[in-house]
Coordinates of C-alpha atoms in Angstrom, one line a residue:
M1068 CA 287.9 10.3 -23.2
P1069 CA 284.5 9.1 -24.6
S1070 CA 284.3 8.8 -28.3
V1071 CA 281.6 8.7 -31.0
T1072 CA 281.6 7.9 -34.7
I1073 CA 279.0 9.6 -36.8
V1074 CA 278.1 8.3 -40.2
G1075 CA 276.8 11.1 -42.4
A1076 CA 277.6 14.8 -42.2
G1077 CA 274.1 16.3 -42.5
V1078 CA 272.6 18.7 -40.0
A1079 CA 271.5 16.1 -37.6
G1080 CA 274.8 14.3 -37.4
L1081 CA 276.8 17.6 -37.2
T1082 CA 274.6 19.0 -34.5
I1083 CA 275.2 15.9 -32.4
G1084 CA 278.9 16.0 -33.1
Y1085 CA 279.2 19.6 -32.3
Q1086 CA 277.4 19.3 -29.0
L1087 CA 279.5 16.3 -28.0
A1088 CA 282.8 17.9 -29.1
L1089 CA 282.0 20.9 -26.9
R1090 CA 281.9 18.6 -23.9
G1091 CA 285.1 16.7 -24.6
Y1092 CA 284.0 13.8 -26.7
A1093 CA 286.4 12.5 -29.4
V1094 CA 284.2 12.9 -32.5
T1095 CA 284.8 11.3 -35.9
V1096 CA 282.4 12.2 -38.7
V1097 CA 282.5 10.1 -41.9
E1098 CA 280.8 11.5 -45.0
R1099 CA 280.5 9.9 -48.5
N1100 CA 280.3 13.3 -50.3
A1101 CA 283.2 15.7 -50.8
V1102 CA 281.4 18.3 -48.7
V1103 CA 279.3 18.4 -45.5
G1104 CA 275.6 19.3 -45.2
G1105 CA 273.9 16.2 -46.6
L1106 CA 270.5 17.2 -48.0
G1107 CA 271.2 20.6 -46.5
R1108 CA 274.3 21.3 -48.5
T1109 CA 274.9 24.0 -51.1
F1110 CA 276.4 23.6 -54.5
H1111 CA 278.8 26.5 -55.5
Y1112 CA 279.7 27.3 -59.1
G1113 CA 281.7 30.5 -59.0
D1114 CA 279.3 33.2 -57.9
F1115 CA 276.3 31.0 -58.2
H1116 CA 275.1 29.2 -55.0
F1117 CA 272.3 26.6 -55.2
D1118 CA 270.9 24.7 -52.3
V1119 CA 269.5 21.2 -52.6
G1120 CA 266.0 22.6 -53.1
P1121 CA 264.3 25.3 -51.1
H1122 CA 266.0 25.0 -47.8
R1123 CA 265.7 27.7 -45.1
F1124 CA 265.9 28.0 -41.4
H1125 CA 262.4 28.4 -39.8
T1126 CA 261.3 27.1 -36.5
E1127 CA 259.0 27.7 -33.6
N1128 CA 261.3 26.0 -31.2
P1129 CA 263.2 28.7 -29.2
R1130 CA 266.2 26.4 -28.5
V1131 CA 266.6 25.5 -32.1
A1132 CA 266.3 29.2 -33.2
G1133 CA 268.9 30.2 -30.6
F1134 CA 271.3 27.4 -31.7
I1135 CA 271.0 28.4 -35.4
R1136 CA 271.7 32.0 -34.5
S1137 CA 274.7 31.1 -32.3
I1138 CA 276.3 29.2 -35.2
L1139 CA 275.5 31.6 -38.1
K1140 CA 276.0 34.8 -36.0
E1141 CA 275.9 37.9 -38.3
E1142 CA 275.3 35.6 -41.3
A1143 CA 271.8 34.9 -40.0
I1144 CA 269.8 37.2 -42.3
E1145 CA 266.1 37.5 -41.8
I1146 CA 264.0 37.3 -45.0
P1147 CA 260.3 37.0 -45.7
R1148 CA 258.8 34.0 -47.4
K1149 CA 257.2 34.1 -50.8
S1150 CA 256.2 30.9 -52.5
G1151 CA 253.8 29.9 -55.2
A1152 CA 252.1 27.2 -57.3
R1153 CA 251.3 26.9 -60.9
M1154 CA 247.7 25.7 -61.5
F1155 CA 245.2 26.2 -64.4
G1156 CA 248.0 27.6 -66.6
R1157 CA 248.8 30.5 -64.2
F1158 CA 251.0 31.2 -61.2
H1159 CA 249.3 31.7 -57.8
E1160 CA 250.7 32.7 -54.4
W1161 CA 250.6 30.3 -51.5
P1162 CA 248.6 30.6 -49.3
L1163 CA 246.0 30.8 -52.1
R1164 CA 244.3 34.1 -52.9
P1165 CA 240.9 34.7 -54.4
G1166 CA 242.4 35.0 -57.9
I1167 CA 242.7 31.2 -58.0
L1168 CA 238.9 31.0 -58.3
L1169 CA 239.0 33.2 -61.4
A1170 CA 241.5 30.8 -63.0
M1171 CA 239.4 27.7 -62.4
P1172 CA 237.1 26.5 -65.2
V1173 CA 233.5 26.9 -64.4
K1174 CA 232.9 23.2 -64.4
L1175 CA 235.5 22.7 -61.7
M1176 CA 234.0 25.5 -59.6
F1177 CA 230.7 23.6 -59.6
R1178 CA 232.4 20.3 -58.8
G1179 CA 234.2 22.0 -55.9
A1180 CA 231.0 23.5 -54.6
R1181 CA 229.4 20.0 -54.7
D1182 CA 232.3 18.7 -52.6
L1183 CA 231.6 21.3 -50.0
L1184 CA 227.9 20.3 -49.7
F1185 CA 228.2 16.5 -50.2
R1186 CA 231.2 15.4 -48.2
E1187 CA 232.8 12.1 -49.3
H1188 CA 234.3 9.8 -46.7
L1189 CA 236.7 7.1 -47.7
P1190 CA 237.7 4.5 -45.1
G1191 CA 241.3 3.4 -44.5
E1192 CA 244.7 5.0 -43.8
S1193 CA 245.7 5.9 -47.4
F1194 CA 246.9 9.2 -48.6
E1195 CA 244.0 9.1 -51.1
A1196 CA 241.4 8.8 -48.3
D1197 CA 243.0 11.5 -46.3
V1198 CA 243.0 14.0 -49.2
I1199 CA 239.5 13.2 -50.5
N1200 CA 238.1 13.4 -47.0
K1201 CA 239.7 16.8 -46.3
Y1202 CA 239.6 18.5 -49.7
G1203 CA 237.1 16.6 -51.8
R1204 CA 237.5 14.6 -55.0
T1205 CA 237.8 17.6 -57.3
L1206 CA 241.1 18.9 -55.9
Y1207 CA 242.2 15.3 -55.6
D1208 CA 241.6 14.6 -59.3
I1209 CA 243.0 17.9 -60.6
F1210 CA 246.1 18.3 -58.4
F1211 CA 246.9 15.8 -55.7
E1212 CA 246.6 12.6 -57.7
P1213 CA 248.6 13.7 -60.8
Y1214 CA 251.2 15.6 -58.8
T1215 CA 251.8 12.6 -56.5
R1216 CA 252.2 10.2 -59.5
K1217 CA 254.6 12.6 -61.1
F1218 CA 256.6 13.1 -57.9
L1219 CA 256.6 9.7 -56.2
F1220 CA 255.7 7.3 -59.1
Y1221 CA 253.0 5.9 -56.8
S1222 CA 249.2 6.4 -56.7
P1223 CA 247.9 8.1 -53.5
A1224 CA 246.0 4.9 -52.9
E1225 CA 249.3 3.1 -52.4
L1226 CA 250.6 5.6 -49.8
H1227 CA 250.0 6.0 -46.1
R1228 CA 248.1 9.1 -44.9
D1229 CA 251.3 10.1 -43.0
W1230 CA 252.6 11.4 -46.4
A1231 CA 249.8 14.0 -46.3
R1232 CA 250.5 14.8 -42.6
A1233 CA 254.2 15.2 -43.2
G1234 CA 254.1 16.8 -46.6
V1235 CA 250.9 18.6 -47.5
N1236 CA 250.2 20.1 -44.1
R1237 CA 253.8 21.3 -43.8
A1238 CA 253.6 23.2 -47.1
V1239 CA 251.6 25.8 -45.3
I1240 CA 254.6 26.5 -43.0
D1241 CA 252.8 29.1 -40.9
K1242 CA 250.1 27.5 -38.8
R1243 CA 248.0 30.7 -39.0
A1244 CA 247.2 29.9 -42.6
K1245 CA 245.2 26.8 -42.1
A1246 CA 244.5 24.4 -45.0
D1247 CA 243.5 21.2 -43.2
S1248 CA 240.1 20.9 -44.8
L1249 CA 238.3 22.1 -47.8
W1250 CA 236.4 24.7 -45.7
S1251 CA 239.5 26.1 -44.1
L1252 CA 241.3 26.2 -47.5
L1253 CA 238.3 28.1 -48.9
R1254 CA 238.3 30.5 -46.0
T1255 CA 242.1 31.1 -46.5
T1256 CA 241.5 31.7 -50.2
L1257 CA 238.5 34.1 -49.9
L1258 CA 239.5 35.9 -46.7
P1259 CA 243.3 35.6 -46.7
K1260 CA 244.9 37.1 -43.6
P1261 CA 248.3 38.6 -43.9
V1262 CA 250.8 35.9 -43.1
E1263 CA 254.5 37.0 -43.2
T1264 CA 256.7 34.1 -42.3
M1265 CA 260.3 35.1 -41.7
F1266 CA 263.2 32.8 -42.4
L1267 CA 266.9 32.9 -41.5
Y1268 CA 269.2 32.5 -44.5
P1269 CA 273.0 32.9 -44.9
P1270 CA 274.4 35.0 -47.8
T1271 CA 275.9 32.0 -49.8
G1272 CA 273.3 29.3 -49.0
V1273 CA 272.2 27.0 -46.1
G1274 CA 275.3 24.8 -46.5
R1275 CA 277.2 27.5 -44.6
F1276 CA 275.5 26.3 -41.4
S1277 CA 277.0 22.8 -41.8
D1278 CA 280.4 24.2 -42.8
L1279 CA 280.6 26.1 -39.6
L1280 CA 279.5 23.1 -37.5
A1281 CA 282.1 20.9 -39.1
Q1282 CA 284.8 23.6 -38.7
S1283 CA 284.0 23.8 -35.0
I1284 CA 284.2 20.0 -34.5
V1285 CA 287.7 20.0 -36.1
E1286 CA 288.8 23.0 -34.0
R1287 CA 287.9 20.9 -30.9
G1288 CA 290.1 18.0 -31.9
G1289 CA 287.5 16.0 -33.9
R1290 CA 287.8 14.5 -37.4
V1291 CA 285.5 15.2 -40.4
V1292 CA 286.5 12.7 -43.0
L1293 CA 285.0 13.5 -46.5
G1294 CA 284.7 11.5 -49.6
R1295 CA 284.7 8.2 -47.7
E1296 CA 281.8 5.7 -48.1
V1297 CA 281.2 3.1 -45.4
T1298 CA 281.8 -0.3 -47.0
A1299 CA 281.4 -2.5 -43.9
V1300 CA 280.0 -2.4 -40.4
Q1301 CA 281.5 -4.9 -38.0
A1302 CA 279.6 -6.2 -34.9
A1303 CA 280.2 -8.5 -32.0
G1304 CA 277.3 -9.6 -29.9
R1305 CA 275.1 -6.6 -29.2
R1306 CA 277.7 -3.9 -30.1
I1307 CA 279.0 -2.3 -33.3
T1308 CA 282.8 -2.6 -33.0
A1309 CA 284.0 -0.8 -36.1
I1310 CA 283.1 0.7 -39.5
E1311 CA 285.2 0.4 -42.5
T1312 CA 285.8 2.6 -45.6
A1313 CA 288.1 1.7 -48.5
E1314 CA 290.8 3.7 -46.8
E1315 CA 290.6 2.8 -43.1
R1316 CA 289.0 0.8 -40.3
I1317 CA 287.6 3.0 -37.5
P1318 CA 287.1 1.2 -34.1
C1319 CA 283.8 2.4 -32.5
D1320 CA 282.7 3.0 -29.0
N1321 CA 279.4 4.7 -29.9
V1322 CA 277.9 5.0 -33.4
V1323 CA 275.4 7.6 -34.6
W1324 CA 274.0 6.5 -38.0
T1325 CA 272.4 9.3 -40.2
A1326 CA 273.0 7.7 -43.6
P1327 CA 270.1 5.8 -45.3
L1328 CA 268.6 3.2 -43.1
T1329 CA 268.5 0.7 -46.0
T1330 CA 272.3 1.0 -46.4
L1331 CA 272.8 0.0 -42.8
N1332 CA 270.4 -2.9 -43.3
H1333 CA 272.5 -4.1 -46.2
L1334 CA 275.8 -3.8 -44.3
L1335 CA 274.5 -5.6 -41.3
G1336 CA 272.8 -8.3 -43.3
V1337 CA 269.2 -7.3 -42.3
R1338 CA 267.0 -8.7 -45.1
G1339 CA 263.4 -8.5 -46.2
V1340 CA 262.6 -5.0 -45.0
D1341 CA 260.2 -3.2 -47.5
L1342 CA 261.4 0.5 -47.1
E1343 CA 262.1 2.7 -50.1
Y1344 CA 263.7 6.1 -50.7
L1345 CA 263.1 8.4 -53.6
S1346 CA 266.0 10.2 -55.2
T1347 CA 266.2 13.6 -57.0
I1348 CA 268.1 15.0 -60.0
F1349 CA 268.7 18.7 -59.6
Y1350 CA 269.2 20.8 -62.7
N1351 CA 270.9 24.0 -61.6
F1352 CA 270.5 26.6 -64.3
E1353 CA 272.6 29.7 -64.6
I1354 CA 270.3 32.2 -66.4
S1355 CA 271.9 35.2 -68.2
A1356 CA 268.8 37.4 -67.5
P1357 CA 267.1 38.8 -64.4
P1358 CA 264.4 36.7 -62.7
R1359 CA 260.9 36.8 -64.2
L1360 CA 259.2 35.8 -60.9
D1361 CA 259.9 36.6 -57.3
Y1362 CA 258.8 33.3 -55.8
Q1363 CA 261.5 31.5 -53.7
W1364 CA 260.0 28.2 -54.8
T1365 CA 257.1 27.1 -57.0
Y1366 CA 255.2 23.8 -57.2
F1367 CA 254.1 22.6 -60.6
G1368 CA 251.0 20.5 -60.8
G1369 CA 250.6 20.3 -64.5
D1370 CA 252.3 18.2 -67.2
E1371 CA 255.7 19.7 -66.7
I1372 CA 258.4 17.1 -66.2
F1373 CA 259.6 18.8 -63.0
S1374 CA 257.7 19.1 -59.7
R1375 CA 259.3 22.1 -58.1
V1376 CA 261.6 25.0 -59.1
T1377 CA 263.6 27.1 -56.7
A1378 CA 265.0 30.6 -57.4
P1379 CA 268.1 31.3 -55.2
E1380 CA 268.1 35.0 -55.7
A1381 CA 264.6 35.3 -54.4
F1382 CA 266.1 34.2 -51.0
L1383 CA 269.1 36.6 -51.2
P1384 CA 270.5 38.4 -54.3
S1385 CA 274.0 37.5 -53.0
T1386 CA 273.5 33.9 -54.3
V1387 CA 273.8 34.9 -58.0
P1388 CA 276.0 37.4 -59.9
P1389 CA 274.4 40.9 -60.7
G1390 CA 272.1 40.9 -63.7
M1391 CA 271.7 37.1 -63.7
S1392 CA 269.4 34.6 -62.0
G1393 CA 269.3 30.9 -61.1
L1394 CA 266.8 28.2 -61.3
C1395 CA 267.1 24.9 -59.4
V1396 CA 264.8 22.4 -61.2
E1397 CA 263.9 19.2 -59.4
V1398 CA 263.1 16.0 -61.2
T1399 CA 262.5 13.0 -59.0
S1400 CA 263.8 9.5 -59.9
R1401 CA 264.4 6.0 -58.9
Q1402 CA 268.0 5.1 -59.1
T1403 CA 267.1 2.2 -61.4
D1404 CA 265.5 4.6 -63.9
S1405 CA 267.1 5.6 -67.2
R1406 CA 266.7 9.3 -66.2
W1407 CA 269.1 8.6 -63.3
S1408 CA 271.8 7.1 -65.4
N1409 CA 271.4 9.6 -68.3
P1410 CA 270.0 12.8 -66.7
E1411 CA 271.4 15.1 -69.5
E1412 CA 268.8 13.6 -71.9
L1413 CA 266.0 15.5 -70.1
T1414 CA 267.7 18.9 -70.3
P1415 CA 266.0 19.9 -73.6
K1416 CA 262.6 18.9 -72.3
I1417 CA 263.2 20.8 -69.0
V1418 CA 264.3 24.0 -70.9
A1419 CA 261.2 23.7 -73.2
D1420 CA 258.9 23.5 -70.1
L1421 CA 260.6 26.5 -68.5
V1422 CA 260.0 28.5 -71.6
R1423 CA 256.4 27.2 -71.9
T1424 CA 255.5 28.1 -68.3
G1425 CA 257.2 31.5 -68.5
M1426 CA 260.0 30.8 -66.0
I1427 CA 262.4 32.0 -68.6
A1428 CA 261.8 34.0 -71.7
R1429 CA 263.7 31.9 -74.2
A1430 CA 266.0 28.9 -74.3
A1431 CA 269.0 31.1 -75.3
D1432 CA 268.8 32.7 -71.8
V1433 CA 270.3 29.5 -70.3
A1434 CA 274.0 30.2 -69.9
R1435 CA 274.9 26.9 -68.3
V1436 CA 273.3 23.9 -66.5
H1437 CA 274.9 21.8 -63.7
I1438 CA 273.3 18.4 -63.1
E1439 CA 273.5 17.0 -59.6
R1440 CA 272.2 13.6 -58.7
V1441 CA 271.2 13.4 -55.0
P1442 CA 270.2 9.9 -53.8
F1443 CA 267.8 9.2 -50.9
T1444 CA 266.1 12.6 -50.8
Y1445 CA 262.7 11.4 -49.6
P1446 CA 261.5 8.3 -47.6
I1447 CA 258.4 6.9 -49.3
Y1448 CA 255.5 6.3 -46.9
K1449 CA 253.9 3.3 -48.5
L1450 CA 250.8 1.8 -46.8
N1451 CA 253.0 -0.7 -45.0
Y1452 CA 255.8 1.6 -44.0
L1453 CA 254.9 1.9 -40.3
Q1454 CA 254.9 -1.9 -39.7
E1455 CA 258.1 -2.3 -41.7
L1456 CA 259.9 0.6 -40.0
T1457 CA 258.8 -0.6 -36.5
R1458 CA 260.1 -4.1 -37.3
N1459 CA 263.4 -2.6 -38.7
L1460 CA 264.0 -0.4 -35.7
R1461 CA 263.3 -3.2 -33.3
E1462 CA 265.9 -5.4 -35.1
L1463 CA 268.5 -2.7 -35.2
G1464 CA 267.8 -1.9 -31.6
Q1465 CA 269.7 -5.0 -30.5
F1466 CA 272.9 -3.1 -31.0
S1467 CA 273.2 -1.2 -27.7
N1468 CA 275.8 1.4 -28.9
L1469 CA 273.9 2.3 -32.1
L1470 CA 271.7 5.4 -32.5
L1471 CA 269.7 6.2 -35.6
S1472 CA 269.2 9.9 -36.4
G1473 CA 268.1 12.4 -39.1
R1474 CA 266.0 12.2 -42.2
C1475 CA 267.7 9.2 -43.8
G1476 CA 268.8 7.4 -40.7
R1477 CA 265.3 7.6 -39.0
F1478 CA 263.3 7.2 -42.3
W1479 CA 261.8 10.5 -41.3
Y1480 CA 260.3 13.1 -43.7
N1481 CA 261.4 16.2 -41.8
N1482 CA 262.7 19.7 -42.2
M1483 CA 266.2 20.9 -41.2
D1484 CA 264.8 22.5 -38.0
H1485 CA 263.4 19.1 -37.0
S1486 CA 266.8 17.4 -37.5
I1487 CA 268.6 20.2 -35.6
G1488 CA 266.1 19.8 -32.7
Q1489 CA 266.4 16.1 -32.7
G1490 CA 270.2 16.4 -32.7
L1491 CA 270.2 18.7 -29.7
T1492 CA 267.8 16.4 -27.8
M1493 CA 269.8 13.2 -28.7
A1494 CA 273.1 14.9 -27.7
D1495 CA 271.6 15.8 -24.3
K1496 CA 270.6 12.2 -23.7
I1497 CA 274.0 10.9 -24.8
L1498 CA 275.7 13.3 -22.4
R1499 CA 273.4 12.0 -19.6
G1500 CA 274.7 8.5 -20.2
E1501 CA 271.6 7.0 -21.7
V1502 CA 272.1 3.8 -23.7
L1503 CA 272.2 4.8 -27.4
S1504 CA 269.8 2.1 -28.6
E1505 CA 267.2 3.3 -26.1
I1506 CA 267.2 7.0 -27.1
D1507 CA 264.1 8.2 -28.8
T1508 CA 262.7 11.6 -29.3
A1509 CA 259.0 11.0 -30.3
D1510 CA 260.3 12.2 -33.7
R1511 CA 257.0 12.3 -35.5
E1512 CA 255.7 15.2 -33.4
F1513 CA 255.1 17.2 -36.6
W1514 CA 251.8 15.4 -37.0

């Protein structure tokens, strides 16, 4: 019986494991956390259910959509999207509406008009050049530059333009609401077309999808080992022979690695690769009052300490108890920062900002806060990332039975539907007998 060891129980690894288990593979999944789902898991605190940020199932790929529905079945509930952004001291819907113009200071309106008439063109492949060439320097100065520094701790001039292609463009979600230039953004704002994007969402959070995949793998004779961190990777010649945790040694025929790429580098002794991930601290607030806004998630481009806030009940009321609400507040961090080691020290500042922005009426409405530190949430696309990633993949490609997959394993800023689609394609190729190290899926198709 062919076997595969999958490191990381996120949606990519579990999708591959599920597809292979269906066809008789002996599947072992090793996960460092106590629950499955990876960045697509859900935190449960009694009747409160918080995802790791605003996750939802949305795809234009028929196969991925069918796969999601086949796993969730009657738990796949269709909901419309409603998201927003806070700019100029007010909340605005996204895609932007004409009201954003009324909120802008007159001086900025004139600067924006100038950007339309006198286009600036910066050379190079930086995020800074990409944004200024598309949207002008005014929007860059008032939103993109400060938001990027707050979120990533890097200037847009230090980042590759792929960060814009993967992140900014995807924020639109529905391709009918174009915002790929200042003119198209203005047209969307002044003449907004009705855009109703529908999501699929389970009653108790997106983590349910991963729970069901893991359950199916076990039912078909596989193993899903939780709370076990890989401490060593053994190799002989061009093959990975075993992985080790503190509790056991697992011999390997085939290895699918979906954990952070940098962790694998460390375990295999690959040195000198300049790739970096960003981590996030999630402050999950139980609020003893009904919600004040109906946005599912909101971006904050001002001086707030947080960059995004998600409201679970705006996805489905079943995620919170009746009469209450929840707020998932995201604060990005490096793991070497003091905020990472002492996250509770930021709680008073976060609560003050929530009150100041009107997300909650008063600090006393906070019933409880649960702080969750989630490492490796975003790959950072610095200017040199393509060269570094290409060199890294080439070096790891020497191991013929090793396949890299998913957001962390592929250093790929993607959505869940991309990981599911990649998992389905990779499973197909494994089942066809392709050499794991030679499997690729052109996984940057989203730009």
